[in-house]
Amino acid sequence: MAKLAQVLEEIKGEHPLLEVVEEKLREEVAGGHLAARLSRNLLDGGGKRLRPILTVLAASFYPLPEGVVVDAAVAAELIHLASLVHDDIIDNAHMRRGERTINDLWGNQIAVLTGDHLFASAFSLLAALPKPAVLRRMTEAIRLMCEGEIEEILRAYQPDQREANYFRCIENKTAQLLAACCQSGALLFDAPLDQLQALGNYGLRLGCAFQIIDDILDLTAQEDELGKPVRWDFMQGNFTLPVLYARRHSPYGDELTRLLLSGQERRAGQLLDRMLREEDAILYAWQQAARQVKIAEEALRALPPHPAREHLRSLAAGLLEQGPLEEQLLAFSHYP
Ligand code: FPP
Ligand code: MG
């Protein structure tokens, strides 16, 4: 089993609260209405439950009532699911986790409203928490997620993007929600500011590493591993870190955009392969992910010694050891 999956299983084994989170998630999507049925399908489709895991782990530093931690964790997963439903509309995606997306099956109208439905369930839980600070942090994260998504749309096909823009985008669209999850327990407990910041920094760096690896896999993995067509993001003009790096160093950058914009997807894919290989762009992106993981691990030093701190550390390290990643690195490396 890949290291990350192993770490997640170990954490689940030691935190029975995550079972309660799973049961409560099912309750939240119960009911016969179409919105509930579609949300249930999405929940049944899998997912690592990374956000509830981070919420429960980070909250375990503090003596909090279990019920509030469960509600914060469930709300985080519901927000994540809502954002995926909306993201699939935005990306015009037909497949997710090996299943047809809601927008593909039912159209954008039903999909938007199903996302909103999930969203409303999350807010109902957050509004009932004893401290409004969690609701405020989550809504801040959502605002930033929207900003990240908008920026990504505006960046589409832009030839000369800076890596800094890419990093800002992924920090907003992905990492902020993970950071908010890591901070929920500390906010519920009124923890010292340095711990709140350390948990936030850990979540931000972990989230960036997570998204960089997701972006690498979009370029290198096989369709059955991804549960969706490979290179969908790239074909939509979403130039992620490996592509930006390859473009910056290769003489074929403009040709790549030209092929994409003129609909010559096969040739664009072939040229991209060549550029990624010649410029060692996958290796570069992987090194950037490793750098983010290192900073995430360093952030944990400000937290008291605790089994959860070790789990957070293993989780970050595990991101870099996901089964096929090393093989893909070799396959796309100039120096095998
Ligand atoms: C997946 O990215 C999408 C996100 C990480 C965030 C989506 C955020 C929004 C739609 C705005 C916020 C909306 C709500 C309802 C909270 P990706 O396209 O790189 O990954 P994928 O391969 O999983 O699609
Ligand atoms: Mg997407």
mmCIF file of C-alpha atoms and ligand atoms in Angstrom:
data_model
loop_
_atom_site.group_PDB
_atom_site.id
_atom_site.type_symbol
_atom_site.label_atom_id
_atom_site.label_comp_id
_atom_site.label_asym_id
_atom_site.label_seq_id
_atom_site.Cartn_x
_atom_site.Cartn_y
_atom_site.Cartn_z
ATOM 1 C CA MET A 1 0.000 0.000 0.000
ATOM 2 C CA ALA A 2 1.269 3.486 -0.783
ATOM 3 C CA LYS A 3 2.707 5.380 2.157
ATOM 4 C CA LEU A 4 0.001 8.060 2.246
ATOM 5 C CA ALA A 5 -2.818 5.492 2.235
ATOM 6 C CA GLN A 6 -1.012 3.617 5.022
ATOM 7 C CA VAL A 7 -0.676 6.762 7.147
ATOM 8 C CA LEU A 8 -4.341 7.633 6.644
ATOM 9 C CA GLU A 9 -5.399 4.097 7.659
ATOM 10 C CA GLU A 10 -3.220 4.298 10.771
ATOM 11 C CA ILE A 11 -4.754 7.650 11.758
ATOM 12 C CA LYS A 12 -8.279 6.297 11.205
ATOM 13 C CA GLY A 13 -7.408 3.332 13.438
ATOM 14 C CA GLU A 14 -6.340 5.617 16.268
ATOM 15 C CA HIS A 15 -9.138 8.176 15.976
ATOM 16 C CA PRO A 16 -12.507 6.429 16.308
ATOM 17 C CA LEU A 17 -14.083 9.905 16.070
ATOM 18 C CA LEU A 18 -13.516 9.649 12.319
ATOM 19 C CA GLU A 19 -16.095 6.827 12.229
ATOM 20 C CA VAL A 20 -18.565 9.187 13.897
ATOM 21 C CA VAL A 21 -17.699 11.820 11.280
ATOM 22 C CA GLU A 22 -18.478 9.293 8.541
ATOM 23 C CA GLU A 23 -21.864 8.449 10.106
ATOM 24 C CA LYS A 24 -22.756 12.112 10.495
ATOM 25 C CA LEU A 25 -21.762 12.807 6.893
ATOM 26 C CA ARG A 26 -24.237 10.110 5.805
ATOM 27 C CA GLU A 27 -26.953 11.743 7.959
ATOM 28 C CA GLU A 28 -26.278 15.091 6.317
ATOM 29 C CA VAL A 29 -26.892 13.685 2.843
ATOM 30 C CA ALA A 30 -29.844 11.496 3.838
ATOM 31 C CA GLY A 31 -33.261 11.981 2.272
ATOM 32 C CA GLY A 32 -35.065 11.268 -0.955
ATOM 33 C CA HIS A 33 -34.604 14.612 -2.687
ATOM 34 C CA LEU A 34 -32.499 14.598 -5.838
ATOM 35 C CA ALA A 35 -29.916 16.955 -4.282
ATOM 36 C CA ALA A 36 -29.468 14.539 -1.368
ATOM 37 C CA ARG A 37 -29.269 11.498 -3.655
ATOM 38 C CA LEU A 38 -26.624 13.109 -5.853
ATOM 39 C CA SER A 39 -24.613 14.194 -2.800
ATOM 40 C CA ARG A 40 -24.833 10.637 -1.459
ATOM 41 C CA ASN A 41 -23.437 9.254 -4.705
ATOM 42 C CA LEU A 42 -20.571 11.688 -4.464
ATOM 43 C CA LEU A 43 -19.851 10.673 -0.876
ATOM 44 C CA ASP A 44 -20.024 6.975 -1.816
ATOM 45 C CA GLY A 45 -17.609 7.623 -4.685
ATOM 46 C CA GLY A 46 -14.700 7.628 -2.237
ATOM 47 C CA GLY A 47 -12.284 10.378 -1.351
ATOM 48 C CA LYS A 48 -9.523 10.345 1.226
ATOM 49 C CA ARG A 49 -11.448 12.440 3.794
ATOM 50 C CA LEU A 50 -8.295 14.494 4.198
ATOM 51 C CA ARG A 51 -10.165 17.532 5.549
ATOM 52 C CA PRO A 52 -11.998 15.686 8.368
ATOM 53 C CA ILE A 53 -8.766 13.841 9.189
ATOM 54 C CA LEU A 54 -6.860 17.125 9.502
ATOM 55 C CA THR A 55 -9.674 18.670 11.563
ATOM 56 C CA VAL A 56 -9.821 15.746 13.995
ATOM 57 C CA LEU A 57 -6.027 15.380 14.262
ATOM 58 C CA ALA A 58 -5.361 19.079 14.840
ATOM 59 C CA ALA A 59 -8.249 19.332 17.331
ATOM 60 C CA SER A 60 -6.842 16.447 19.344
ATOM 61 C CA PHE A 61 -4.175 18.808 20.768
ATOM 62 C CA TYR A 62 -7.008 20.367 22.798
ATOM 63 C CA PRO A 63 -9.516 18.984 25.325
ATOM 64 C CA LEU A 64 -12.661 19.707 23.297
ATOM 65 C CA PRO A 65 -16.116 18.114 23.410
ATOM 66 C CA GLU A 66 -16.253 15.435 20.686
ATOM 67 C CA GLY A 67 -19.518 16.701 19.207
ATOM 68 C CA VAL A 68 -18.125 20.080 18.154
ATOM 69 C CA VAL A 69 -15.040 18.510 16.581
ATOM 70 C CA VAL A 70 -17.236 16.093 14.622
ATOM 71 C CA ASP A 71 -19.440 18.950 13.394
ATOM 72 C CA ALA A 72 -16.441 21.026 12.293
ATOM 73 C CA ALA A 73 -14.961 17.999 10.476
ATOM 74 C CA VAL A 74 -18.256 17.143 8.751
ATOM 75 C CA ALA A 75 -18.752 20.768 7.696
ATOM 76 C CA ALA A 76 -15.247 20.835 6.200
ATOM 77 C CA GLU A 77 -15.930 17.737 4.069
ATOM 78 C CA LEU A 78 -19.306 19.135 2.944
ATOM 79 C CA ILE A 79 -17.643 22.394 1.854
ATOM 80 C CA HIS A 80 -15.029 20.370 -0.013
ATOM 81 C CA LEU A 81 -17.706 18.285 -1.768
ATOM 82 C CA ALA A 82 -19.650 21.450 -2.684
ATOM 83 C CA SER A 83 -16.493 22.966 -4.135
ATOM 84 C CA LEU A 84 -15.846 19.831 -6.248
ATOM 85 C CA VAL A 85 -19.378 19.929 -7.662
ATOM 86 C CA HIS A 86 -18.922 23.580 -8.595
ATOM 87 C CA ASP A 87 -15.369 22.976 -9.847
ATOM 88 C CA ASP A 88 -16.616 20.275 -12.230
ATOM 89 C CA ILE A 89 -19.075 22.756 -13.718
ATOM 90 C CA ILE A 90 -16.318 25.348 -14.084
ATOM 91 C CA ASP A 91 -13.889 22.818 -15.631
ATOM 92 C CA ASN A 92 -16.632 21.283 -17.772
ATOM 93 C CA ALA A 93 -15.490 17.937 -16.353
ATOM 94 C CA HIS A 94 -17.352 14.764 -17.299
ATOM 95 C CA MET A 95 -15.723 12.330 -14.876
ATOM 96 C CA ARG A 96 -14.694 12.398 -11.227
ATOM 97 C CA ARG A 97 -13.538 9.463 -9.118
ATOM 98 C CA GLY A 98 -14.424 7.099 -11.959
ATOM 99 C CA GLU A 99 -18.058 8.271 -12.137
ATOM 100 C CA ARG A 100 -19.855 10.710 -14.396
ATOM 101 C CA THR A 101 -20.074 14.167 -12.797
ATOM 102 C CA ILE A 102 -23.374 15.711 -11.706
ATOM 103 C CA ASN A 103 -23.099 18.400 -14.384
ATOM 104 C CA ASP A 104 -22.545 15.723 -17.015
ATOM 105 C CA LEU A 105 -25.511 13.623 -15.885
ATOM 106 C CA TRP A 106 -27.967 16.357 -14.895
ATOM 107 C CA GLY A 107 -26.708 19.605 -16.379
ATOM 108 C CA ASN A 108 -25.235 22.707 -14.790
ATOM 109 C CA GLN A 109 -28.448 23.974 -13.206
ATOM 110 C CA ILE A 110 -28.972 20.907 -11.045
ATOM 111 C CA ALA A 111 -25.241 20.708 -10.303
ATOM 112 C CA VAL A 112 -24.988 24.331 -9.072
ATOM 113 C CA LEU A 113 -27.946 23.780 -6.779
ATOM 114 C CA THR A 114 -26.640 20.457 -5.470
ATOM 115 C CA GLY A 115 -23.381 22.223 -4.584
ATOM 116 C CA ASP A 116 -25.364 24.970 -2.843
ATOM 117 C CA HIS A 117 -27.393 22.344 -0.996
ATOM 118 C CA LEU A 118 -24.188 20.762 0.369
ATOM 119 C CA PHE A 119 -22.913 24.209 1.202
ATOM 120 C CA ALA A 120 -26.042 25.044 3.202
ATOM 121 C CA SER A 121 -25.695 21.826 5.229
ATOM 122 C CA ALA A 122 -22.128 22.821 6.096
ATOM 123 C CA PHE A 123 -23.218 26.268 7.249
ATOM 124 C CA SER A 124 -25.977 24.909 9.399
ATOM 125 C CA LEU A 125 -23.332 22.915 11.327
ATOM 126 C CA LEU A 126 -20.811 25.755 11.496
ATOM 127 C CA ALA A 127 -23.417 28.263 12.706
ATOM 128 C CA ALA A 128 -24.258 26.022 15.668
ATOM 129 C CA LEU A 129 -20.642 25.754 16.908
ATOM 130 C CA PRO A 130 -19.978 27.386 20.299
ATOM 131 C CA LYS A 131 -17.358 29.764 18.785
ATOM 132 C CA PRO A 132 -18.152 31.920 15.727
ATOM 133 C CA ALA A 133 -14.422 32.082 14.931
ATOM 134 C CA VAL A 134 -14.570 28.728 13.058
ATOM 135 C CA LEU A 135 -17.413 29.964 10.851
ATOM 136 C CA ARG A 136 -15.421 33.135 10.152
ATOM 137 C CA ARG A 137 -12.242 31.192 9.288
ATOM 138 C CA MET A 138 -14.147 28.793 7.026
ATOM 139 C CA THR A 139 -15.908 31.621 5.183
ATOM 140 C CA GLU A 140 -12.579 33.396 4.756
ATOM 141 C CA ALA A 141 -11.201 30.177 3.239
ATOM 142 C CA ILE A 142 -14.181 29.893 0.885
ATOM 143 C CA ARG A 143 -13.798 33.504 -0.268
ATOM 144 C CA LEU A 144 -10.153 32.792 -1.035
ATOM 145 C CA MET A 145 -11.087 29.534 -2.806
ATOM 146 C CA CYS A 146 -13.378 31.538 -5.084
ATOM 147 C CA GLU A 147 -10.612 34.083 -5.704
ATOM 148 C CA GLY A 148 -8.165 31.268 -6.546
ATOM 149 C CA GLU A 149 -10.622 29.693 -8.977
ATOM 150 C CA ILE A 150 -11.354 33.032 -10.648
ATOM 151 C CA GLU A 151 -7.653 33.711 -11.027
ATOM 152 C CA GLU A 152 -7.138 30.262 -12.529
ATOM 153 C CA ILE A 153 -9.859 30.964 -15.094
ATOM 154 C CA LEU A 154 -8.311 34.318 -15.964
ATOM 155 C CA ARG A 155 -4.872 32.667 -16.345
ATOM 156 C CA ALA A 156 -6.105 30.071 -18.844
ATOM 157 C CA TYR A 157 -3.827 29.831 -21.913
ATOM 158 C CA GLN A 158 -1.807 32.869 -20.738
ATOM 159 C CA PRO A 159 1.684 32.240 -22.098
ATOM 160 C CA ASP A 160 3.847 34.203 -19.692
ATOM 161 C CA GLN A 161 2.635 33.425 -16.243
ATOM 162 C CA ARG A 162 4.844 33.707 -13.248
ATOM 163 C CA GLU A 163 5.208 30.781 -10.916
ATOM 164 C CA ALA A 164 4.256 33.149 -8.097
ATOM 165 C CA ASN A 165 0.772 33.437 -9.657
ATOM 166 C CA TYR A 166 0.450 29.663 -9.788
ATOM 167 C CA PHE A 167 1.466 29.398 -6.126
ATOM 168 C CA ARG A 168 -1.029 32.106 -5.099
ATOM 169 C CA CYS A 169 -3.755 30.289 -7.022
ATOM 170 C CA ILE A 170 -3.159 26.889 -5.431
ATOM 171 C CA GLU A 171 -2.714 28.390 -1.984
ATOM 172 C CA ASN A 172 -6.145 29.978 -2.330
ATOM 173 C CA LYS A 173 -8.096 27.319 -4.157
ATOM 174 C CA THR A 174 -6.773 24.300 -2.238
ATOM 175 C CA ALA A 175 -4.508 25.105 0.693
ATOM 176 C CA GLN A 176 -6.638 27.666 2.522
ATOM 177 C CA LEU A 177 -9.391 25.156 3.284
ATOM 178 C CA LEU A 178 -6.827 22.655 4.600
ATOM 179 C CA ALA A 179 -5.319 25.412 6.762
ATOM 180 C CA ALA A 180 -8.764 26.317 8.100
ATOM 181 C CA CYS A 181 -9.373 22.637 8.969
ATOM 182 C CA CYS A 182 -6.074 22.520 10.861
ATOM 183 C CA GLN A 183 -7.053 25.655 12.771
ATOM 184 C CA SER A 184 -10.642 24.730 13.705
ATOM 185 C CA GLY A 185 -9.765 22.972 16.973
ATOM 186 C CA ALA A 186 -7.380 25.740 18.041
ATOM 187 C CA LEU A 187 -10.107 28.333 17.375
ATOM 188 C CA LEU A 188 -12.685 26.316 19.303
ATOM 189 C CA PHE A 189 -10.308 26.119 22.262
ATOM 190 C CA ASP A 190 -8.951 29.686 22.100
ATOM 191 C CA ALA A 191 -5.446 28.235 21.742
ATOM 192 C CA PRO A 192 -2.361 30.490 21.910
ATOM 193 C CA LEU A 193 -1.758 32.530 18.760
ATOM 194 C CA ASP A 194 1.581 30.861 17.945
ATOM 195 C CA GLN A 195 -0.122 27.448 17.834
ATOM 196 C CA LEU A 196 -2.918 28.815 15.662
ATOM 197 C CA GLN A 197 -0.358 30.226 13.259
ATOM 198 C CA ALA A 198 1.734 27.056 13.249
ATOM 199 C CA LEU A 199 -1.332 24.950 12.399
ATOM 200 C CA GLY A 200 -2.312 27.422 9.678
ATOM 201 C CA ASN A 201 1.178 27.404 8.165
ATOM 202 C CA TYR A 202 1.309 23.625 8.258
ATOM 203 C CA GLY A 203 -2.060 23.413 6.459
ATOM 204 C CA LEU A 204 -1.062 25.967 3.820
ATOM 205 C CA ARG A 205 2.211 24.212 2.953
ATOM 206 C CA LEU A 206 0.601 20.767 3.047
ATOM 207 C CA GLY A 207 -2.169 22.039 0.766
ATOM 208 C CA CYS A 208 0.305 23.473 -1.743
ATOM 209 C CA ALA A 209 2.300 20.219 -1.805
ATOM 210 C CA PHE A 210 -0.960 18.307 -2.245
ATOM 211 C CA GLN A 211 -2.053 20.449 -5.206
ATOM 212 C CA ILE A 212 1.368 20.364 -6.906
ATOM 213 C CA ILE A 213 1.282 16.555 -6.728
ATOM 214 C CA ASP A 214 -2.313 16.536 -8.001
ATOM 215 C CA ASP A 215 -1.138 18.685 -10.909
ATOM 216 C CA ILE A 216 1.808 16.354 -11.608
ATOM 217 C CA LEU A 217 -0.543 13.368 -11.627
ATOM 218 C CA ASP A 218 -2.873 15.122 -14.065
ATOM 219 C CA LEU A 219 0.044 15.091 -16.518
ATOM 220 C CA THR A 220 1.643 11.742 -15.771
ATOM 221 C CA ALA A 221 -0.906 9.249 -14.419
ATOM 222 C CA GLN A 222 -3.121 6.844 -16.351
ATOM 223 C CA GLU A 223 -6.867 7.386 -16.679
ATOM 224 C CA ASP A 224 -7.760 4.431 -14.415
ATOM 225 C CA GLU A 225 -5.521 5.790 -11.643
ATOM 226 C CA LEU A 226 -6.996 9.282 -11.919
ATOM 227 C CA GLY A 227 -10.649 8.338 -12.313
ATOM 228 C CA LYS A 228 -10.935 10.970 -15.064
ATOM 229 C CA PRO A 229 -9.333 11.708 -18.433
ATOM 230 C CA VAL A 230 -5.635 12.521 -18.139
ATOM 231 C CA ARG A 231 -4.436 16.036 -18.937
ATOM 232 C CA TRP A 232 -7.945 17.470 -18.811
ATOM 233 C CA ASP A 233 -6.666 20.539 -16.914
ATOM 234 C CA PHE A 234 -3.878 21.084 -19.427
ATOM 235 C CA MET A 235 -6.206 20.716 -22.418
ATOM 236 C CA GLN A 236 -8.429 23.403 -20.845
ATOM 237 C CA GLY A 237 -5.454 25.773 -20.819
ATOM 238 C CA ASN A 238 -4.731 25.383 -17.113
ATOM 239 C CA PHE A 239 -0.928 25.584 -17.145
ATOM 240 C CA THR A 240 0.248 24.070 -13.886
ATOM 241 C CA LEU A 241 3.731 24.134 -12.366
ATOM 242 C CA PRO A 242 5.433 21.498 -14.580
ATOM 243 C CA VAL A 243 3.974 23.091 -17.716
ATOM 244 C CA LEU A 244 4.976 26.616 -16.657
ATOM 245 C CA TYR A 245 8.505 25.424 -15.907
ATOM 246 C CA ALA A 246 8.836 23.509 -19.179
ATOM 247 C CA ARG A 247 7.451 26.468 -21.123
ATOM 248 C CA ARG A 248 9.884 28.874 -19.501
ATOM 249 C CA HIS A 249 12.899 26.737 -20.398
ATOM 250 C CA SER A 250 11.908 25.210 -23.705
ATOM 251 C CA PRO A 251 12.036 26.883 -27.140
ATOM 252 C CA TYR A 252 8.676 25.244 -27.975
ATOM 253 C CA GLY A 253 6.487 27.158 -25.493
ATOM 254 C CA ASP A 254 4.655 29.275 -28.063
ATOM 255 C CA GLU A 255 4.201 26.300 -30.386
ATOM 256 C CA LEU A 256 2.554 24.415 -27.521
ATOM 257 C CA THR A 257 -0.031 27.173 -26.963
ATOM 258 C CA ARG A 258 -0.641 27.442 -30.695
ATOM 259 C CA LEU A 259 -1.368 23.706 -30.995
ATOM 260 C CA LEU A 260 -3.687 23.810 -28.002
ATOM 261 C CA LEU A 261 -5.614 26.864 -29.168
ATOM 262 C CA SER A 262 -6.025 25.441 -32.667
ATOM 263 C CA GLY A 263 -7.549 22.272 -31.231
ATOM 264 C CA GLN A 264 -4.630 19.983 -32.170
ATOM 265 C CA GLU A 265 -4.778 18.212 -28.842
ATOM 266 C CA ARG A 266 -2.901 15.073 -29.839
ATOM 267 C CA ARG A 267 0.056 17.020 -31.178
ATOM 268 C CA ALA A 268 -0.051 19.369 -28.182
ATOM 269 C CA GLY A 269 0.104 16.331 -25.892
ATOM 270 C CA GLN A 270 3.089 14.895 -27.793
ATOM 271 C CA LEU A 271 4.958 18.179 -27.690
ATOM 272 C CA LEU A 272 4.193 18.565 -24.000
ATOM 273 C CA ASP A 273 5.653 15.102 -23.306
ATOM 274 C CA ARG A 274 8.828 16.064 -25.093
ATOM 275 C CA MET A 275 9.099 19.401 -23.267
ATOM 276 C CA LEU A 276 8.453 17.848 -19.853
ATOM 277 C CA ARG A 277 11.130 15.258 -20.505
ATOM 278 C CA GLU A 278 13.727 17.561 -22.020
ATOM 279 C CA GLU A 279 13.377 20.147 -19.278
ATOM 280 C CA ASP A 280 12.982 17.684 -16.365
ATOM 281 C CA ALA A 281 9.872 19.599 -15.457
ATOM 282 C CA ILE A 282 8.186 16.809 -13.472
ATOM 283 C CA LEU A 283 11.277 16.416 -11.348
ATOM 284 C CA TYR A 284 11.321 20.176 -10.760
ATOM 285 C CA ALA A 285 7.666 20.234 -9.682
ATOM 286 C CA TRP A 286 8.207 17.256 -7.419
ATOM 287 C CA GLN A 287 11.145 19.060 -5.784
ATOM 288 C CA GLN A 288 8.887 22.067 -5.200
ATOM 289 C CA ALA A 289 6.311 19.796 -3.555
ATOM 290 C CA ALA A 290 9.077 18.338 -1.381
ATOM 291 C CA ARG A 291 10.088 21.864 -0.383
ATOM 292 C CA GLN A 292 6.522 22.631 0.704
ATOM 293 C CA VAL A 293 6.434 19.395 2.718
ATOM 294 C CA LYS A 294 9.670 20.362 4.468
ATOM 295 C CA ILE A 295 8.277 23.784 5.474
ATOM 296 C CA ALA A 296 5.049 22.097 6.651
ATOM 297 C CA GLU A 297 7.088 19.764 8.852
ATOM 298 C CA GLU A 298 9.072 22.690 10.242
ATOM 299 C CA ALA A 299 5.875 24.539 11.165
ATOM 300 C CA LEU A 300 4.941 21.638 13.447
ATOM 301 C CA ARG A 301 7.869 22.438 15.743
ATOM 302 C CA ALA A 302 5.858 25.238 17.368
ATOM 303 C CA LEU A 303 3.300 22.681 18.585
ATOM 304 C CA PRO A 304 3.623 20.705 21.814
ATOM 305 C CA PRO A 305 4.861 17.089 21.569
ATOM 306 C CA HIS A 306 1.766 14.973 20.950
ATOM 307 C CA PRO A 307 0.929 11.823 18.955
ATOM 308 C CA ALA A 308 -1.122 14.059 16.609
ATOM 309 C CA ARG A 309 2.019 16.035 15.802
ATOM 310 C CA GLU A 310 3.702 12.839 14.624
ATOM 311 C CA HIS A 311 0.676 11.916 12.566
ATOM 312 C CA LEU A 312 0.643 15.339 10.922
ATOM 313 C CA ARG A 313 4.337 14.893 10.165
ATOM 314 C CA SER A 314 3.843 11.412 8.653
ATOM 315 C CA LEU A 315 0.888 12.676 6.639
ATOM 316 C CA ALA A 316 3.012 15.406 5.051
ATOM 317 C CA ALA A 317 5.896 13.001 4.369
ATOM 318 C CA GLY A 318 3.446 10.413 2.981
ATOM 319 C CA LEU A 319 2.337 12.855 0.269
ATOM 320 C CA LEU A 320 5.700 12.382 -1.399
ATOM 321 C CA GLU A 321 5.499 8.608 -1.321
ATOM 322 C CA GLN A 322 2.352 7.881 -3.280
ATOM 323 C CA GLY A 323 2.916 4.604 -5.109
ATOM 324 C CA PRO A 324 3.312 5.346 -8.814
ATOM 325 C CA LEU A 325 4.772 8.824 -8.366
ATOM 326 C CA GLU A 326 8.409 7.704 -8.324
ATOM 327 C CA GLU A 327 7.938 5.577 -11.449
ATOM 328 C CA GLN A 328 6.306 8.492 -13.222
ATOM 329 C CA LEU A 329 9.165 10.724 -12.223
ATOM 330 C CA LEU A 330 11.583 8.317 -13.841
ATOM 331 C CA ALA A 331 9.413 7.956 -16.928
ATOM 332 C CA PHE A 332 9.398 11.727 -17.382
ATOM 333 C CA SER A 333 12.986 12.308 -16.444
ATOM 334 C CA HIS A 334 15.745 13.245 -18.822
ATOM 335 C CA TYR A 335 18.154 11.254 -16.636
ATOM 336 C CA PRO A 336 16.513 7.898 -15.946
HETATM 337 C C1 FPP B 1 -10.288 21.280 -7.535
HETATM 338 O O1 FPP B 1 -9.177 21.718 -8.250
HETATM 339 C C2 FPP B 1 -11.036 22.454 -6.953
HETATM 340 C C3 FPP B 1 -10.714 23.136 -5.846
HETATM 341 C C4 FPP B 1 -9.546 22.748 -5.051
HETATM 342 C C5 FPP B 1 -11.470 24.299 -5.337
HETATM 343 C C6 FPP B 1 -12.743 24.655 -6.022
HETATM 344 C C7 FPP B 1 -13.306 25.925 -5.470
HETATM 345 C C8 FPP B 1 -14.418 26.538 -5.900
HETATM 346 C C9 FPP B 1 -15.242 25.977 -7.001
HETATM 347 C C10 FPP B 1 -14.851 27.827 -5.265
HETATM 348 C C11 FPP B 1 -15.461 27.624 -3.936
HETATM 349 C C12 FPP B 1 -16.813 27.035 -4.017
HETATM 350 C C13 FPP B 1 -17.451 26.443 -2.977
HETATM 351 C C14 FPP B 1 -18.857 25.950 -3.163
HETATM 352 C C15 FPP B 1 -16.822 26.242 -1.647
HETATM 353 P P1 FPP B 1 -8.673 20.987 -9.553
HETATM 354 O O2 FPP B 1 -9.575 21.321 -10.691
HETATM 355 O O3 FPP B 1 -7.239 21.294 -9.728
HETATM 356 O O4 FPP B 1 -8.751 19.482 -9.102
HETATM 357 P P2 FPP B 1 -9.588 18.259 -9.660
HETATM 358 O O5 FPP B 1 -8.598 17.556 -10.505
HETATM 359 O O6 FPP B 1 -9.978 17.468 -8.444
HETATM 360 O O7 FPP B 1 -10.760 18.797 -10.407
HETATM 361 MG MG MG B 2 -11.133 20.361 -11.574
#
